[in-house]
Coordinates of C-alpha atoms in Angstrom, one line a residue:
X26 CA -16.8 20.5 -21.2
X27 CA -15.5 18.4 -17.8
X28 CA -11.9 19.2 -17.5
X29 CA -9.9 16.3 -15.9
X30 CA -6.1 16.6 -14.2
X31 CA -4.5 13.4 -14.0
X32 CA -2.0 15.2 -12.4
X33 CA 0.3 11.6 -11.8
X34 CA -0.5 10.5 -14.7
X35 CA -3.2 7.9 -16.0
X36 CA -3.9 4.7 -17.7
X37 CA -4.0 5.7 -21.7
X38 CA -7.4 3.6 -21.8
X39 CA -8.9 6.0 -19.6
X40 CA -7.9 9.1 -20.9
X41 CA -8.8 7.9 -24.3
X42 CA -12.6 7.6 -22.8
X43 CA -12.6 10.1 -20.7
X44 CA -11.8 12.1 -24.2
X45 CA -14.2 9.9 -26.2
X46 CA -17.3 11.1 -23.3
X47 CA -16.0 14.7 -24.2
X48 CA -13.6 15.7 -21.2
X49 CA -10.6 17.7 -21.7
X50 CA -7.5 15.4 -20.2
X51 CA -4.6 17.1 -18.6
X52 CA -1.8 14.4 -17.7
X53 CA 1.0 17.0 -17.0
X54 CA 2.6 16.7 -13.5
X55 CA 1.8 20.3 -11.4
X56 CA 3.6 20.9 -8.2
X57 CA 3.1 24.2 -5.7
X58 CA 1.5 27.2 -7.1
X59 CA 1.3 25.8 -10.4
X60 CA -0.6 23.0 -9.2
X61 CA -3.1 25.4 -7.3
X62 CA -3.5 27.4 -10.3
X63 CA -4.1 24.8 -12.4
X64 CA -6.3 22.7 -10.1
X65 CA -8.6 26.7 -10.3
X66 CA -9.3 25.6 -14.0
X67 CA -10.4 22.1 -13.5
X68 CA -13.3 20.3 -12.6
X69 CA -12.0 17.2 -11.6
X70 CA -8.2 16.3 -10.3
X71 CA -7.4 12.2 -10.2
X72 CA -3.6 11.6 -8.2
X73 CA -2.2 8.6 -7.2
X74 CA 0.6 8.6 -4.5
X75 CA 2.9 11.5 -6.2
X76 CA 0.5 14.2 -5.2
X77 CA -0.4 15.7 -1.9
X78 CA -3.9 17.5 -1.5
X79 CA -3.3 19.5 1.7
X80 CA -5.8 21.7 3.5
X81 CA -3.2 24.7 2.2
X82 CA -4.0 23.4 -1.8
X83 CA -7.4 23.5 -0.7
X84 CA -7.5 26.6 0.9
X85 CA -5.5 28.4 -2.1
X86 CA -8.3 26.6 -4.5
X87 CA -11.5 27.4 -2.6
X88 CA -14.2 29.3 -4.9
X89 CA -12.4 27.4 -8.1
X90 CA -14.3 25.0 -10.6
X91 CA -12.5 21.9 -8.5
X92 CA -15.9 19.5 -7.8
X93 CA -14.2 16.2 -7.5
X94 CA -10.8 14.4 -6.4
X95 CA -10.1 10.7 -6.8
X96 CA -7.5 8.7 -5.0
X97 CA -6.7 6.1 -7.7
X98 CA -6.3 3.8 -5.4
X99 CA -7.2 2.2 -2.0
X100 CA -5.9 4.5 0.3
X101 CA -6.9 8.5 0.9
X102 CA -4.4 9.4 3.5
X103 CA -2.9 11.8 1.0
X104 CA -5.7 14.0 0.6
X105 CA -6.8 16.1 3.4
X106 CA -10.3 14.7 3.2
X107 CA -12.4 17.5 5.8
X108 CA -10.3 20.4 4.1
X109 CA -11.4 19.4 1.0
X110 CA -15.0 19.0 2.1
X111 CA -15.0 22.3 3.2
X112 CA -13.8 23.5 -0.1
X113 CA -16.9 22.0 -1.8
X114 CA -14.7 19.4 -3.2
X115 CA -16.1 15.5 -3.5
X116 CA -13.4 13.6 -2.4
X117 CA -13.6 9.8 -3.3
X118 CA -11.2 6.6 -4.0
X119 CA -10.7 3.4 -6.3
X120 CA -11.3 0.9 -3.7
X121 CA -11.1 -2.5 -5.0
X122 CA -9.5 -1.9 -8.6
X123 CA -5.7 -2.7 -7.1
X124 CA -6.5 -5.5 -4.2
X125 CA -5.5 -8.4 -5.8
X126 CA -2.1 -6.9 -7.5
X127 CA -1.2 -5.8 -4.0
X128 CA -1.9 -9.0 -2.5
X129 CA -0.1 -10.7 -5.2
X130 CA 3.5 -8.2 -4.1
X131 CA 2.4 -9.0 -0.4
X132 CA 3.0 -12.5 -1.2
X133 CA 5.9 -12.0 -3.6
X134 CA 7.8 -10.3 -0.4
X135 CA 6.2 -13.6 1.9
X136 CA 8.3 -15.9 -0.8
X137 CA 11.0 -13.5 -0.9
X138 CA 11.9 -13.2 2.7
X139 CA 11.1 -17.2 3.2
X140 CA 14.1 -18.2 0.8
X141 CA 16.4 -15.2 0.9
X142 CA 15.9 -14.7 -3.0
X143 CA 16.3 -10.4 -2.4
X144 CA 19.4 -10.9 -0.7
X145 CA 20.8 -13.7 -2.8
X146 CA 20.4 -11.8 -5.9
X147 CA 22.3 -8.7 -4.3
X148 CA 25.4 -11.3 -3.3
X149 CA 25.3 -13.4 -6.4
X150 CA 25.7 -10.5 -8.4
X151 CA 29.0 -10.0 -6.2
X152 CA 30.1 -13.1 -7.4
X153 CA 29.3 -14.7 -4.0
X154 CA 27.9 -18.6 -3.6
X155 CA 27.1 -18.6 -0.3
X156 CA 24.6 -21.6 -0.7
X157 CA 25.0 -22.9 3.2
X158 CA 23.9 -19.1 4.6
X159 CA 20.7 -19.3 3.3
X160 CA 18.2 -22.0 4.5
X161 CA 14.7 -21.0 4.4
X162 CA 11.4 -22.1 5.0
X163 CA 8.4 -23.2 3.7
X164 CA 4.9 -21.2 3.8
X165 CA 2.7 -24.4 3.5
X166 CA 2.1 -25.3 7.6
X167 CA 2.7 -21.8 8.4
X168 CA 0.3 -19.2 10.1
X169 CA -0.6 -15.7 8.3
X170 CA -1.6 -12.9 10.9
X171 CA -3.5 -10.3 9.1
X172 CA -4.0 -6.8 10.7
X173 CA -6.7 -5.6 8.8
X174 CA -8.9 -7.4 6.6
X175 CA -9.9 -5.2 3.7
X176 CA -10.6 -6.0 0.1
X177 CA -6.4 -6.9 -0.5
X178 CA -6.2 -9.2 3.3
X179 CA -8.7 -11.3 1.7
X180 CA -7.1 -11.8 -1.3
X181 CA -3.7 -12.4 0.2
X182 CA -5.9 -14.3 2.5
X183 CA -7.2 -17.0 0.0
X184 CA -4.0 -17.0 -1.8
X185 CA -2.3 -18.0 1.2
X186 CA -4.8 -20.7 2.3
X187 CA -4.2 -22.2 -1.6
X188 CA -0.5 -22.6 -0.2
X189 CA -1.2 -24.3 3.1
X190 CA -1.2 -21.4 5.1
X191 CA -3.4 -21.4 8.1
X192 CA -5.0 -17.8 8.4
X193 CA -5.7 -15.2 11.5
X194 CA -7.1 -11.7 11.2
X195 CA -8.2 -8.8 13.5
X196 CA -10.1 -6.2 11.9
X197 CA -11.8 -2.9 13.6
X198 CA -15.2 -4.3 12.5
X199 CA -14.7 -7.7 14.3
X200 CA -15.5 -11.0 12.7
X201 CA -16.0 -10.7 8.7
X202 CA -19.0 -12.2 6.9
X203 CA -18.6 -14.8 4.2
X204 CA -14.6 -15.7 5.4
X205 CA -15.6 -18.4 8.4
X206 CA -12.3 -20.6 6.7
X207 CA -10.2 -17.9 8.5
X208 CA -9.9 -17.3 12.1
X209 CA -11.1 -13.3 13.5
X210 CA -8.7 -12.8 16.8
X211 CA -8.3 -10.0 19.3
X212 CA -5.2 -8.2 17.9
X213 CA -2.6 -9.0 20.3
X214 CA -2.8 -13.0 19.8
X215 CA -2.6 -12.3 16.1
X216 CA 0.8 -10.5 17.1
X217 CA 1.4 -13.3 19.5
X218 CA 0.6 -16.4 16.8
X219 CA 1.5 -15.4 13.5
X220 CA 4.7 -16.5 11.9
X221 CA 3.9 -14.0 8.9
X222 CA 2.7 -10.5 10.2
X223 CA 0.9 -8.6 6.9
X224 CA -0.4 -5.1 7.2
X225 CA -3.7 -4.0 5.3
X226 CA -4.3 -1.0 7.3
X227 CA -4.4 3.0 6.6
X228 CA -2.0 5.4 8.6
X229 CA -3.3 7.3 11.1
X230 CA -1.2 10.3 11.7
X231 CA -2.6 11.3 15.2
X232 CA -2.4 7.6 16.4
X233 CA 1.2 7.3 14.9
X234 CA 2.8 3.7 14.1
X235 CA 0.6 0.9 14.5
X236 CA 3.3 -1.6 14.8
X237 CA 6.4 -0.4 17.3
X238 CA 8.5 -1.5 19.7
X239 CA 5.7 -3.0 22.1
X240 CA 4.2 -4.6 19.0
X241 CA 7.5 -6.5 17.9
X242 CA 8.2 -7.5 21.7
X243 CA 4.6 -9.8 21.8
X244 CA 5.2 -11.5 18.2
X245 CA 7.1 -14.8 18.2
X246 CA 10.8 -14.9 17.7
X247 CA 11.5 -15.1 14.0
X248 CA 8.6 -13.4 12.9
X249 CA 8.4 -12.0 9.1
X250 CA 7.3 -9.1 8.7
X251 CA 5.1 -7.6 5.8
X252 CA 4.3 -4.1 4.7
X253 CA 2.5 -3.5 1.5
X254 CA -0.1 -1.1 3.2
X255 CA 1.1 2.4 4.3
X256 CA 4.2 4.0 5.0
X257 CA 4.2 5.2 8.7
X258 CA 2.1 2.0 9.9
X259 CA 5.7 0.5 11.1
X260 CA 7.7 2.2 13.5
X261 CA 11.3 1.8 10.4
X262 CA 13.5 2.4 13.6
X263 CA 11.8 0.1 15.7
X264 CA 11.6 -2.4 12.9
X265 CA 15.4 -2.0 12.3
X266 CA 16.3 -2.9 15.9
X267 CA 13.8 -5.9 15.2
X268 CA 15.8 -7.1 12.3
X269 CA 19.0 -6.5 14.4
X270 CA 18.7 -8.6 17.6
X271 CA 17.0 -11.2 15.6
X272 CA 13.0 -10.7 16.9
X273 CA 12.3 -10.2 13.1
X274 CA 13.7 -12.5 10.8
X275 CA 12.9 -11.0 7.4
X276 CA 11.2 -7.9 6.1
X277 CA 9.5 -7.5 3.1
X278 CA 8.6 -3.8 3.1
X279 CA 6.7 -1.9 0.2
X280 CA 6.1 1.7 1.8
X281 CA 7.9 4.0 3.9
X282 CA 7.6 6.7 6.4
X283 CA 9.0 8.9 4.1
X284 CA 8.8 9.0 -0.1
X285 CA 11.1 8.6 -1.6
X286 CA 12.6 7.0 1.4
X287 CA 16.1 8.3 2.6
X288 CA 16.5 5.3 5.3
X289 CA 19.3 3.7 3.8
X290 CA 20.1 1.3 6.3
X291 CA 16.4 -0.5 6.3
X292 CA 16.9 -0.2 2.4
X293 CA 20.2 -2.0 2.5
X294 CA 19.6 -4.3 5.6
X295 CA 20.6 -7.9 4.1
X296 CA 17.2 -9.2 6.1
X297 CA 15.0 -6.4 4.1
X298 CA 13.3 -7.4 0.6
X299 CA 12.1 -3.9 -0.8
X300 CA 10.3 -2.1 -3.4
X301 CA 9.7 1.4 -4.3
X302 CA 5.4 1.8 -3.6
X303 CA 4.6 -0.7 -6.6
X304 CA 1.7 -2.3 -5.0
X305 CA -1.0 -1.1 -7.9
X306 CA 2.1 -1.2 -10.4
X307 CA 0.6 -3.5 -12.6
X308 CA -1.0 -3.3 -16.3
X309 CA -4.0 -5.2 -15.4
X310 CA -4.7 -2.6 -12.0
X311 CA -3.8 0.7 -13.5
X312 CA -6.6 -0.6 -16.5
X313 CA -9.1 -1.2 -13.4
X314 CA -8.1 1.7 -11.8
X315 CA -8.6 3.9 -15.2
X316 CA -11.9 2.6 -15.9
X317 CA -13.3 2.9 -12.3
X318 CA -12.2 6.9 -12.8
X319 CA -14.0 7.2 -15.6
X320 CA -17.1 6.0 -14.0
X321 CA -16.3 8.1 -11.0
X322 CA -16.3 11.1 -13.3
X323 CA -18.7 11.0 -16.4
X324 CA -21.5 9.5 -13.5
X325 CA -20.8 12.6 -11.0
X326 CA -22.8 15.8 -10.9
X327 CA -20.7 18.8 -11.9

């Protein structure tokens, strides 16, 4: 019998099948030595963004019955990928399951920061009407910078064009096949055009923040900022002085450097709409996710 830890938790869908193809199905939450002890017994470990597989988990694990970890999600950064390897573990992802309920919060935070609405229900519920402080504008005429062009910047992507949006993107890989409708662009005249700057790139933790103080300094003043990708991919401190002396006109921020975040003033900074990491939070992802885990798993070689 495979035996599965869903150690964050999984969609009940999924656990049901993974039960039904005859796996036993931990969903308790493990942290520390419990965690390595447990992840000794298992076969197969799925996290989301809770748990951290480190080279030390790995290390402490190494000559268990671990086989296989899944990301369930797009990103891998929290798994120590080569330690893992090294332990004999498979380590894989859910790569497209979430991309268009991340996209969809990436433009939620593009409407949000366009008309004030995070702000204005904070001072409403002060019993403020402060109508005349808040004039916005429109998305339709304006130009998306992408940086990155995975699976969720091209659905953001063609969500935006259906608004009016005029689309740039700079991608590692260069110019993207089957998306001629939006323009490819060196990454500095993305910074330099865009009025909306979205991120849909990992975190590398040698290279450190991708967008910084140099960054802000070539986008346009007024820019809006969006970052539904990775904590650690904006520079908060930079950002904050951004936001302050007006280079950045809104913020619509998703992720942080640190999880829970303890940055209280981006948090609380009136031009900052934020959300706690809900990117994948939806019914309808979590049900993709599930059932791409459970092809990941009853389809892999114990």
């Amino acid at each position: 019998m495979i035996k599965v830890l869903a150690n964050d938790g999984i969609d009940k869908s999924a656990e049901e099948a993974l039960k039904a193809a005859g796996c036993e199905v931990d969903t308790n939450h493990y942290d520390g030595a419990e965690l390595i002890a447990k992840l000794k017994e298992v076969n197969a470990v799925v996290i989301r963004s809770a748990t951290k597989l480190t080279a030390e988990i790995f290390e402490g694990i190494n000559g268990g019955n671990l086989k296989l970890a899944i990301r369930a999600g797009v990103g891998i950064d929290n798994i120590d990928i080569p330690a893992g390897e090294k332990a004999g573990v498979t380590v894989t992802n859910t790569p497209s399951a979430s991309s268009d309920s991340v996209a969809e919060l990436a433009l939620g935070h593009m409407f949000s920061v366009a008309r004030h609405i995070g702000i204005t229900n904070v001072t409403m519920r002060e019993g403020k009407w402060e109508k005349k402080n808040y004039k916005g504008v429109e998305l339709d005429g304006k130009t998306l910078g992408l940086i990155g062009f995975g699976r969720i910047a091209r659905s953001l992507a063609k969500k935006a064009e259906a608004l009016g949006m005029k689309v740039i993107y700079t991608d590692l890989l260069g110019k993207v096949a089957g998306y001629d409708q939006f323009k490819h662009c060196a990454k500095d005249d993305v910074l330099k055009d865009a009025d909306f700057v979205s991120l849909h790139i990992p975190f590398d933790k040698q290279a450190g923040a991708t967008i910084g103080s140099k960054e802000f300094a070539q986008m346009k003043d007024g820019v809006y900022l969006i970052n539904c990708a990775r904590g650690g991919v904006v520079d908060e401190a930079a950002l904050i002085t951004a936001l302050d002396n007006g280079k950045v006109a809104a913020a619509g921020i998703d992720v942080f450097e640190k999880e829970p975040t303890d940055n209280t003033v981006l948090i609380n900074h009136p031009k900052v709409s934020v959300t706690p990491h809900i990117g994948a939070s939806t019914g309808e992802a979590q049900k993709r996710i599930g059932a791409e885990v459970v092809d990941l798993i009853t389809n892999f070689s114990f």
